[in-house]
Coordinates of C-alpha atoms in Angstrom, one line a residue:
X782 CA -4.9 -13.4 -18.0
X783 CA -3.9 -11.1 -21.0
X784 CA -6.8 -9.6 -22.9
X785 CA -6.1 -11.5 -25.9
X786 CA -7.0 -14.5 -24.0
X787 CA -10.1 -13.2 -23.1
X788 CA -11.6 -12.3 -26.1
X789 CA -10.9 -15.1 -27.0
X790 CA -12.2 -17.7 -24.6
X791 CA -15.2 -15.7 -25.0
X792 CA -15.8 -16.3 -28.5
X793 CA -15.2 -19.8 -27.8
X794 CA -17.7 -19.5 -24.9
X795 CA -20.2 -17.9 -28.1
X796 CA -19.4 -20.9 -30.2
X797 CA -19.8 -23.4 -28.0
X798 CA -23.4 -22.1 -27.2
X799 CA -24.7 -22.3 -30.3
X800 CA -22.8 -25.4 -31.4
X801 CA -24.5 -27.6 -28.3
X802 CA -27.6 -25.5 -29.0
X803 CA -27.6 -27.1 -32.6
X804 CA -27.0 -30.6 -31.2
X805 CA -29.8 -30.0 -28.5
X806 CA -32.5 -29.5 -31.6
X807 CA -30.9 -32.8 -33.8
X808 CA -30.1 -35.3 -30.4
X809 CA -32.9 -33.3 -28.0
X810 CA -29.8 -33.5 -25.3
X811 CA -30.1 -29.9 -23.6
X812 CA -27.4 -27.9 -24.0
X813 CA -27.1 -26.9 -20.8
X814 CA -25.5 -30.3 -19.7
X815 CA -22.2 -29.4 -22.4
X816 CA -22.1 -25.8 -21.0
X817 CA -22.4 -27.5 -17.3
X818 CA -19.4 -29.7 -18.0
X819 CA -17.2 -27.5 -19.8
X820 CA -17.0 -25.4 -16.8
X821 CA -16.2 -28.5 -14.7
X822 CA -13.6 -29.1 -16.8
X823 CA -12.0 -25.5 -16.9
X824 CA -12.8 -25.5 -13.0
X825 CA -12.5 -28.5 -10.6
X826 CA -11.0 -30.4 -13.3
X827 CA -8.1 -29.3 -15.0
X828 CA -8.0 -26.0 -12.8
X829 CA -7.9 -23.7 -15.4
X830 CA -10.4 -21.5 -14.4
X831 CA -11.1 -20.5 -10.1
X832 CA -14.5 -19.5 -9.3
X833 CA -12.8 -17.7 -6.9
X834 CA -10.9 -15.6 -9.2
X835 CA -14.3 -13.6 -10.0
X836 CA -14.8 -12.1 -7.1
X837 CA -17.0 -9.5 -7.3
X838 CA -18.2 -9.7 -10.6
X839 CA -19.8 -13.2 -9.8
X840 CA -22.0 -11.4 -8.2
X841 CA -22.7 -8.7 -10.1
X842 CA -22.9 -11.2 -13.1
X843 CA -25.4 -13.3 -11.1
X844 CA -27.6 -10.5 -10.5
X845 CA -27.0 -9.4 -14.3
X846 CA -28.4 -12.7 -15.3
X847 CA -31.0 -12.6 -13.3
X848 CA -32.7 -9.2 -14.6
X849 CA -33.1 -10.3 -17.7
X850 CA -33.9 -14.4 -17.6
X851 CA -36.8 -12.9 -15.2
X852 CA -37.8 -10.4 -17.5
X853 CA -38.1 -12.6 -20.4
X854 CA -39.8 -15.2 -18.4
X855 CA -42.2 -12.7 -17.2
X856 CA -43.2 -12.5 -21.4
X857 CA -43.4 -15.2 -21.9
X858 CA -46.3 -16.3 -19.7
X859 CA -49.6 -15.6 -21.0
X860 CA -52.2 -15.2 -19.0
X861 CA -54.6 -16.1 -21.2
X862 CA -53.1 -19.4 -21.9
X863 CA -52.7 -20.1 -18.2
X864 CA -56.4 -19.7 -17.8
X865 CA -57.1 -22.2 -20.7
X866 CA -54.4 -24.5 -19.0
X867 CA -55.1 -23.5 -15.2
X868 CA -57.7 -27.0 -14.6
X869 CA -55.5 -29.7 -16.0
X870 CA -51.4 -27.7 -14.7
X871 CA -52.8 -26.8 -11.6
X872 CA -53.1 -29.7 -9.9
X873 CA -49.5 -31.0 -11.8
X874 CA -48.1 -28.1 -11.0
X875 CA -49.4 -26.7 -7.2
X876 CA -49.0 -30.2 -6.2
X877 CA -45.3 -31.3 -7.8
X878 CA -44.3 -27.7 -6.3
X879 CA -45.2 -28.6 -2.6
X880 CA -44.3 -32.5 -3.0
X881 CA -40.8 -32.0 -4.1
X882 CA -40.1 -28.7 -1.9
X883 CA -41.0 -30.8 0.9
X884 CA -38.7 -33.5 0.4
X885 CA -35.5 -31.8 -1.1
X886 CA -36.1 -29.7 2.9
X887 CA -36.5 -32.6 4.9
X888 CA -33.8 -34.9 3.0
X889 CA -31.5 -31.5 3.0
X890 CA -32.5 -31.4 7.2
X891 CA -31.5 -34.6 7.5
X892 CA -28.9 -35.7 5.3
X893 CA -26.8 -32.0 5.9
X894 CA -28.3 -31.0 9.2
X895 CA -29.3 -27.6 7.8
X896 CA -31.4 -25.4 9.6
X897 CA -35.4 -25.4 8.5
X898 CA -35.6 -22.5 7.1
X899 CA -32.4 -22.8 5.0
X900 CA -33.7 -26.4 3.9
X901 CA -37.0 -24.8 2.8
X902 CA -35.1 -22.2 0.9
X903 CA -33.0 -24.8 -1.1
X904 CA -36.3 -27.1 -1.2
X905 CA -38.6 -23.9 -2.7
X906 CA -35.6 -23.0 -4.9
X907 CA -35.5 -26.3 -6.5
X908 CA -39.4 -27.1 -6.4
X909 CA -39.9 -25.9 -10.5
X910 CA -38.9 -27.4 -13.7
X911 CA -36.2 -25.5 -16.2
X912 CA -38.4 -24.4 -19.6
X913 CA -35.3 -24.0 -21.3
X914 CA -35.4 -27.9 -21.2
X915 CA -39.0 -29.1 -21.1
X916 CA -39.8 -27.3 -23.7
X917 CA -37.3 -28.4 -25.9
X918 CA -37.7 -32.0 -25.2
X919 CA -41.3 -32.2 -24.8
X920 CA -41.8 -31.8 -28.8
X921 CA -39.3 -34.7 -29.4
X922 CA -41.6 -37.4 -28.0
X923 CA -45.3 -38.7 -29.1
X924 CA -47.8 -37.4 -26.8
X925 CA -51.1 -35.8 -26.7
X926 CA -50.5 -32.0 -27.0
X927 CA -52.7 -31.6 -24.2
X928 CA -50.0 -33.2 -21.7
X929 CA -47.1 -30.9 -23.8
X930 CA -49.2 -28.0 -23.1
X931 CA -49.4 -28.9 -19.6
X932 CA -45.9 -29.3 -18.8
X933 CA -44.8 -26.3 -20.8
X934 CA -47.5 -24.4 -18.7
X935 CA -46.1 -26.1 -15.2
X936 CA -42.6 -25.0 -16.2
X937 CA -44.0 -21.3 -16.8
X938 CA -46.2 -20.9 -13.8
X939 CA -43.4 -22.8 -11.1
X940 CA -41.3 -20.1 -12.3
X941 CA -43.3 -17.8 -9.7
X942 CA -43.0 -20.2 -6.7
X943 CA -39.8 -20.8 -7.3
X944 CA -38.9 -16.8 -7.2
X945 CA -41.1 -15.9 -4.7
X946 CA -41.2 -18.3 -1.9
X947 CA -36.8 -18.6 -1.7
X948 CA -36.3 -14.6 -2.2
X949 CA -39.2 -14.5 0.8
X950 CA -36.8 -16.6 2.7
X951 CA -33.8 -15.1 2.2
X952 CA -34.7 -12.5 4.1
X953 CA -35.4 -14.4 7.4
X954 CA -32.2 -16.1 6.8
X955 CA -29.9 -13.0 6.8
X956 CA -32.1 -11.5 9.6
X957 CA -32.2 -15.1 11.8
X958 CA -35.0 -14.3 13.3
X959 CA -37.7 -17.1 11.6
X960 CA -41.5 -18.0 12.9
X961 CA -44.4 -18.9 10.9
X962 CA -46.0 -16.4 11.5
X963 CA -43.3 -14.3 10.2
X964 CA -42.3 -16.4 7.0
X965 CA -46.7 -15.6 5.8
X966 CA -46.8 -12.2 6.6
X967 CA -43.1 -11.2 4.8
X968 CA -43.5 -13.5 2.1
X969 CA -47.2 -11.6 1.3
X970 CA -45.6 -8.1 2.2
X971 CA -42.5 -9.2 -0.1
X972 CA -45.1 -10.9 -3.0
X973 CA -47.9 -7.9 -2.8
X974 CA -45.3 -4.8 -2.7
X975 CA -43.7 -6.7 -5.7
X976 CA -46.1 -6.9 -7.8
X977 CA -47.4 -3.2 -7.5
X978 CA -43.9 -1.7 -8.2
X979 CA -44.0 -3.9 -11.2
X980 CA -47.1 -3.0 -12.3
X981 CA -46.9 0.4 -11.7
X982 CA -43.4 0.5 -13.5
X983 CA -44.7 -1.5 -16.5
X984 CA -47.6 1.2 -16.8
X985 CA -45.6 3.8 -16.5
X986 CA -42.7 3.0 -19.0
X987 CA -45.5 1.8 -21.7
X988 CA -46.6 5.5 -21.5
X989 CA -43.6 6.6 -21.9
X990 CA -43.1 4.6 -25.0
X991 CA -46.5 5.6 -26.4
X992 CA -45.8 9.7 -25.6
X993 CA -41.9 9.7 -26.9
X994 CA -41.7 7.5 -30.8
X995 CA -38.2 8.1 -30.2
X996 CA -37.5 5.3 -27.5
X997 CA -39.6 2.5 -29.6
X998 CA -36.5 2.3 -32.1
X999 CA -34.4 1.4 -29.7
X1000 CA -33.3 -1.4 -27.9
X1001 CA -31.5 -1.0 -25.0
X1002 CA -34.3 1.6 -23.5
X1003 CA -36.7 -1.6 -22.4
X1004 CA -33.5 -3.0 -20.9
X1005 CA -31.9 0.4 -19.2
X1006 CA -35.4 1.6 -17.5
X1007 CA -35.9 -2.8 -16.3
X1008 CA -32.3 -2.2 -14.2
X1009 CA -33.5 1.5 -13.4
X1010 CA -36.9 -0.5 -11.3
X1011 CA -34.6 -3.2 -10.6
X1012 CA -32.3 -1.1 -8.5
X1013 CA -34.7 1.6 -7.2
X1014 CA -37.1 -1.8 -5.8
X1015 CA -33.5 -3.0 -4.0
X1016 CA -32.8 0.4 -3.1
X1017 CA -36.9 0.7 -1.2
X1018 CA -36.2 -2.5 0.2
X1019 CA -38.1 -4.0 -1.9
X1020 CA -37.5 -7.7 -4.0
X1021 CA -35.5 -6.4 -7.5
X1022 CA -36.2 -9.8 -9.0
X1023 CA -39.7 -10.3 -8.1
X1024 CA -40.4 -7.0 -9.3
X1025 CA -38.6 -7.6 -12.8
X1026 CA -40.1 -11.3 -13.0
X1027 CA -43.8 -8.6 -12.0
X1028 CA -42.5 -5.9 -14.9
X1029 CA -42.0 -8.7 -17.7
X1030 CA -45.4 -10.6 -17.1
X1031 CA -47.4 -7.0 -17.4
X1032 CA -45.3 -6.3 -20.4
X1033 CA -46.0 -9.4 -22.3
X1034 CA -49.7 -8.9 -21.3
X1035 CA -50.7 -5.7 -21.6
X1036 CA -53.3 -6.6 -24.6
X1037 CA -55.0 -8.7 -21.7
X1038 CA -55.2 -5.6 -19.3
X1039 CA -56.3 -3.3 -22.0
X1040 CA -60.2 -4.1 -22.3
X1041 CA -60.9 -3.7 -18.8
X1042 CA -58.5 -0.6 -17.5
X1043 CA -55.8 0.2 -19.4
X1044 CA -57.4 1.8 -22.8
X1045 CA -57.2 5.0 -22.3
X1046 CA -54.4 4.7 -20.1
X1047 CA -51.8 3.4 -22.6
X1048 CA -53.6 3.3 -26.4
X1049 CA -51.5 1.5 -28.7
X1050 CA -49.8 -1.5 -26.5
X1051 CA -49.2 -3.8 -29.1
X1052 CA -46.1 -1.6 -30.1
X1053 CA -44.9 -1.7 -26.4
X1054 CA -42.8 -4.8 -26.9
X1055 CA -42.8 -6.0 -30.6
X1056 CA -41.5 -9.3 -32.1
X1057 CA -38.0 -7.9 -33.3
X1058 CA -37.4 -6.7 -29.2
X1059 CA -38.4 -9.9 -28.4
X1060 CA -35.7 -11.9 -30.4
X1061 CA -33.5 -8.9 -29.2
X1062 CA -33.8 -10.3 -25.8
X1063 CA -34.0 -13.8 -26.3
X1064 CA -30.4 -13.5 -28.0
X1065 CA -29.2 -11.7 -25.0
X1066 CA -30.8 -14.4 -22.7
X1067 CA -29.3 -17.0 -24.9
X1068 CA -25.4 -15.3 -24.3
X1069 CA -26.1 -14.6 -20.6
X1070 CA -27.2 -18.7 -20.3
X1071 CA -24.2 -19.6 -22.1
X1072 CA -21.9 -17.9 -19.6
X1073 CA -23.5 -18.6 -16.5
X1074 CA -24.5 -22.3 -17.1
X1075 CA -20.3 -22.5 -17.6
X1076 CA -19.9 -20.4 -14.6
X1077 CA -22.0 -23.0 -12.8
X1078 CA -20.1 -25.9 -13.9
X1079 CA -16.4 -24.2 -12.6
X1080 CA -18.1 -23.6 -9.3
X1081 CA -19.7 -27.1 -8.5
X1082 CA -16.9 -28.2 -6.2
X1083 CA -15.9 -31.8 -7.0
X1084 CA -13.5 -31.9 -4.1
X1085 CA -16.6 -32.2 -1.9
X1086 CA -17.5 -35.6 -4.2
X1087 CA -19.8 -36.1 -1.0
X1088 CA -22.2 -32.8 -1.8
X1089 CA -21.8 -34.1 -5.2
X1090 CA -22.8 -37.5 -4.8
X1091 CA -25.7 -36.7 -1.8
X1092 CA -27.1 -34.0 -4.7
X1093 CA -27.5 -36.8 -7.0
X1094 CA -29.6 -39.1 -4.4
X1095 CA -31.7 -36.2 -3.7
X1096 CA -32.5 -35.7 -7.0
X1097 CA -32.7 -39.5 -7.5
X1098 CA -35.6 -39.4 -4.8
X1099 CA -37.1 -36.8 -5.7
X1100 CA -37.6 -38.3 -9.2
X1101 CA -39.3 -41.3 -7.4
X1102 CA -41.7 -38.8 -5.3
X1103 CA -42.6 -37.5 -9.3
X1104 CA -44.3 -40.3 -9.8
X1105 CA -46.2 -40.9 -6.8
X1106 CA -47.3 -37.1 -7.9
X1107 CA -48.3 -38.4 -11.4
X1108 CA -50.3 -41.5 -10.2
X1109 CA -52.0 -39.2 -7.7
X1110 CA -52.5 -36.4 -9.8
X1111 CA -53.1 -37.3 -13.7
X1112 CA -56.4 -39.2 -14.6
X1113 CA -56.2 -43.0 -15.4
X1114 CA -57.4 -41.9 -18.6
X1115 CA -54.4 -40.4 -19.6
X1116 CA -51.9 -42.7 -22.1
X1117 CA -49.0 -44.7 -20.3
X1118 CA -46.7 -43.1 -22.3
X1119 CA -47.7 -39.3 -21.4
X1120 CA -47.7 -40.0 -17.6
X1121 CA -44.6 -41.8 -17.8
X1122 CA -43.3 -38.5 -19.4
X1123 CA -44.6 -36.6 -17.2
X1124 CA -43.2 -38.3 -14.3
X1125 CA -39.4 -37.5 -15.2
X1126 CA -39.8 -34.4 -16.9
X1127 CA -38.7 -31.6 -14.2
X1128 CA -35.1 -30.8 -14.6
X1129 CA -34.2 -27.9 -12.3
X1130 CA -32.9 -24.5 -14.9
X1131 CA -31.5 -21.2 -14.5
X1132 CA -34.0 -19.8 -12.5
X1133 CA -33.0 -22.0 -9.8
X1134 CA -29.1 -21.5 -10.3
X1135 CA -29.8 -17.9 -9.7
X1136 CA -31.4 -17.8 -6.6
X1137 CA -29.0 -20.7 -5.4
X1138 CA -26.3 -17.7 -6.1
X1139 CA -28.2 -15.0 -3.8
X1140 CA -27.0 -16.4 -0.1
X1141 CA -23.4 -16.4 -0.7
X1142 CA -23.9 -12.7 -1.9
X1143 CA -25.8 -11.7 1.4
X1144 CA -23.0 -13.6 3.2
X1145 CA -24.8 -16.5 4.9
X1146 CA -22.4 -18.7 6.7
X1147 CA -24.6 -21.8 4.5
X1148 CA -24.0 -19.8 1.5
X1149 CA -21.6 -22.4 -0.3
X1150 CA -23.7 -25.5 0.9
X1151 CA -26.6 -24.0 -0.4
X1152 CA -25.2 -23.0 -3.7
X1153 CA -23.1 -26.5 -4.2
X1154 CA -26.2 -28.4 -3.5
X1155 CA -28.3 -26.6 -5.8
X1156 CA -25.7 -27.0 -8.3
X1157 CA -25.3 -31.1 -7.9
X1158 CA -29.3 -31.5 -8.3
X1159 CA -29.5 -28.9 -11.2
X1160 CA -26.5 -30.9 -13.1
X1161 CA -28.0 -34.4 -11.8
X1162 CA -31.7 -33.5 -12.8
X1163 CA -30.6 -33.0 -15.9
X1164 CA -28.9 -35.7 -16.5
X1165 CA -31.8 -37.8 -15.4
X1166 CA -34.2 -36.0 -17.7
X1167 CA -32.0 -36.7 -20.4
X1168 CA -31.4 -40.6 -19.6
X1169 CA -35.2 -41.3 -18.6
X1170 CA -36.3 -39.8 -21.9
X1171 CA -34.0 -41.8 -24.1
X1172 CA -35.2 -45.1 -22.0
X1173 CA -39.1 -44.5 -22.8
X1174 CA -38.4 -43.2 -26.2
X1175 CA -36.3 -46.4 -26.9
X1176 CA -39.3 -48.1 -25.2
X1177 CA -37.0 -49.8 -22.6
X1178 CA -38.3 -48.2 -19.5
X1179 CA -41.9 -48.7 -21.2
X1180 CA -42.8 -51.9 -19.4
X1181 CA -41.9 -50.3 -15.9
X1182 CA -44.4 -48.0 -16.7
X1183 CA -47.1 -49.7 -17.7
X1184 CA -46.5 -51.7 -14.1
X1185 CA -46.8 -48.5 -12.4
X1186 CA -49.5 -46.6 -13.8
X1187 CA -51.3 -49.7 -15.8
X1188 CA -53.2 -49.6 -18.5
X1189 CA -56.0 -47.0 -19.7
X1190 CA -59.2 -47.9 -19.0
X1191 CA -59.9 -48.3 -23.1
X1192 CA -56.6 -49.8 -23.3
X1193 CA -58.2 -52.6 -20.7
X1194 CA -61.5 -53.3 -22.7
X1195 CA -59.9 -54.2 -26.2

């Protein structure tokens, strides 16, 4: 392809991003379903475009992405607002997690006779929600900002089980040797060594900041010393992405840390990430996203319509097990209308399209499964999200609803 080509397709790639972006915030339809099918139709479509063709830079892209959607992830999770949120998401969120990771595993055990441990990765990959699209659709319906809060929250905190328990995984399904007993003790050796070299880096760099007033002008320092930890935690053995997703969450909460240990430690944090690096990497985010949701759509293979087709029941189920979750879960008390919402709010995001990425760069004979499957119930959960919420806001699903969940108990008295 000549260069001209290139730069050109990429600007297109630019505009298209910010042109669905703009009618995600008028028509709340995410953008990440236009990205999604523009890559089908460059890819398996009209065969423009072979995933193939990347070769290595797929995965070096993949891994790219990854640094910095975990990073800015990790900011964006305030502890403090967990803790204010942690009664009312927890249950939501702990037990959605371990409902839907159980059944994408045993439905992927069954339906594609996968090995456990493989179906557990795919099911623990898939077990969040995307906050990219939650958060975004949330605001365009009616209901009680304590439910918006808590599904904003769930999409922040699954963003940790959804990290930690697949890259835990990964390593038993590259070394084949899987137990119990061995999944606990590596995914807590994996979790705990994570979080210290995160911590300790995230200390470390906001000295640095506070001791040279020559790196807080710039932009790309935060950024060069994230892929420094990145690749010296890969190089130790240790999980790069859990300790950037570790890195990001100190970052953004340093303030929190400082009354207790870190005063004198590192004085001054609030300069340590300020609002203008912020946007910096939210724009950068916002690219990245733009390339790789179009990346996902030219790799979902549509010649396998069956992976395709299977992805969408799974996703169709475990839609059906979300509101079992909700009637179990939310209090009675709770409008119709907010558990309803609740109930089909959990599209899978980009989170989970990276980790789906990582087996076919470790070369696991499941790799392409794995990654095609995850693709189909990203793409379908979307689409789901997007058609359930136009069918309560129209109030045409409303009545189903109200069958389900029935009426508040004040509702019931008048």
């Amino acid at each position: 392809m000549e260069t001209s080509v290139i730069i050109i397709t990429i600007g297109f790639f630019i505009f298209c991003g910010h042109f669905l972006s703009g009618v995600f915030e008028r028509r709340s339809i995410p953008d990440v379903l236009g990205l999604m099918f523009l890559g089908i139709l460059l890819g398996p479509v009209f065969h423009i475009v072979n995933p193939d063709s990347f070769g290595q830079f797929g995965s070096l892209f993949s891994n790219f992405v990854l640094v910095f959607i975990l990073f800015e992830s990790g900011t964006d999770l305030k502890i403090s607002e967990v803790r204010k949120s942690f009664k009312d998401s927890a249950g939501i969120t702990t037990i959605g997690f371990l409902f839907t990771t159980i059944t994408i595993s045993i439905l992927c055990n069954q339906i594609f006779h996968l090995s456990w441990v493989t179906s557990l990765f795919i099911g623990s990959a898939l077990g969040g929600t995307s906050s990219a699209v939650v958060v975004g659709l949330v605001k365009k319906v009616d209901v009680q900002p304590k439910t918006s809060t808590t599904l904003i929250i769930e999409s922040a905190e699954t963003d940790v089980f959804t990290l930690a328990i697949p890259l835990a995984i990964l390593g038993l399904m590259v070394s084949g040797d899987f137990s119990v007993k061995t999944l606990i003790s590596q995914f807590i050796t994996s979790l705990i060594l994570a979080i210290v070299f995160g911590v300790l880096g995230a200390l470390f760099w906001a000295f640095i900041l506070n001791k040279l007033p020559t790196l807080k002008a710039t932009k790309f320092s935060t950024p060069a010393f994230l892929f420094l930890l990145y690749g010296l935690s890969e190089y130790l053995g240790y999980s790069g992405p859990l300790t950037a997703l570790t890195f990001g969450i100190v970052i953004g909460n340093l303030s929190y840390f400082e009354p207790k240990i870190l005063r004198k430690i590192v004085p001054n944090q609030r300069i340590v990430l300020p609002e203008e690096e912020r946007a910096f990497f939210s724009e950068i985010v916002f690219l990245l996203r733009t390339f790789f949701f179009v990346f996902i759509g030219i790799s979902i293979r549509i010649n396998r319509m069956d992976w395709l087709l299977l992805g969408a029941l799974i996703t169709f189920i475990v839609y059906l097990v979300r509101i079992i979750v909700v009637k179990l879960v939310i209090s009675s008390e709770t409008p119709v209308l907010d558990r309803a919402v609740m109930s089909f709010m959990i599209p899978k995001g980009l989170g989970a399209a990276v980790i789906a990425t990582l087996p076919v760069q470790q070369g696991h004979p499941d790799g392409a499964i794995i990654q095609s499957i995850c693709f189909a119930v990203i793409l379908s959960s979307t689409v789901y999200c997007v058609l359930f919420f136009f069918l309560v806001k129209t109030g045409f699903s409303m009545p189903f609803y109200r069958l389900v969940y029935g009426r508040r108990k004040r509702e019931a008295k008048k």
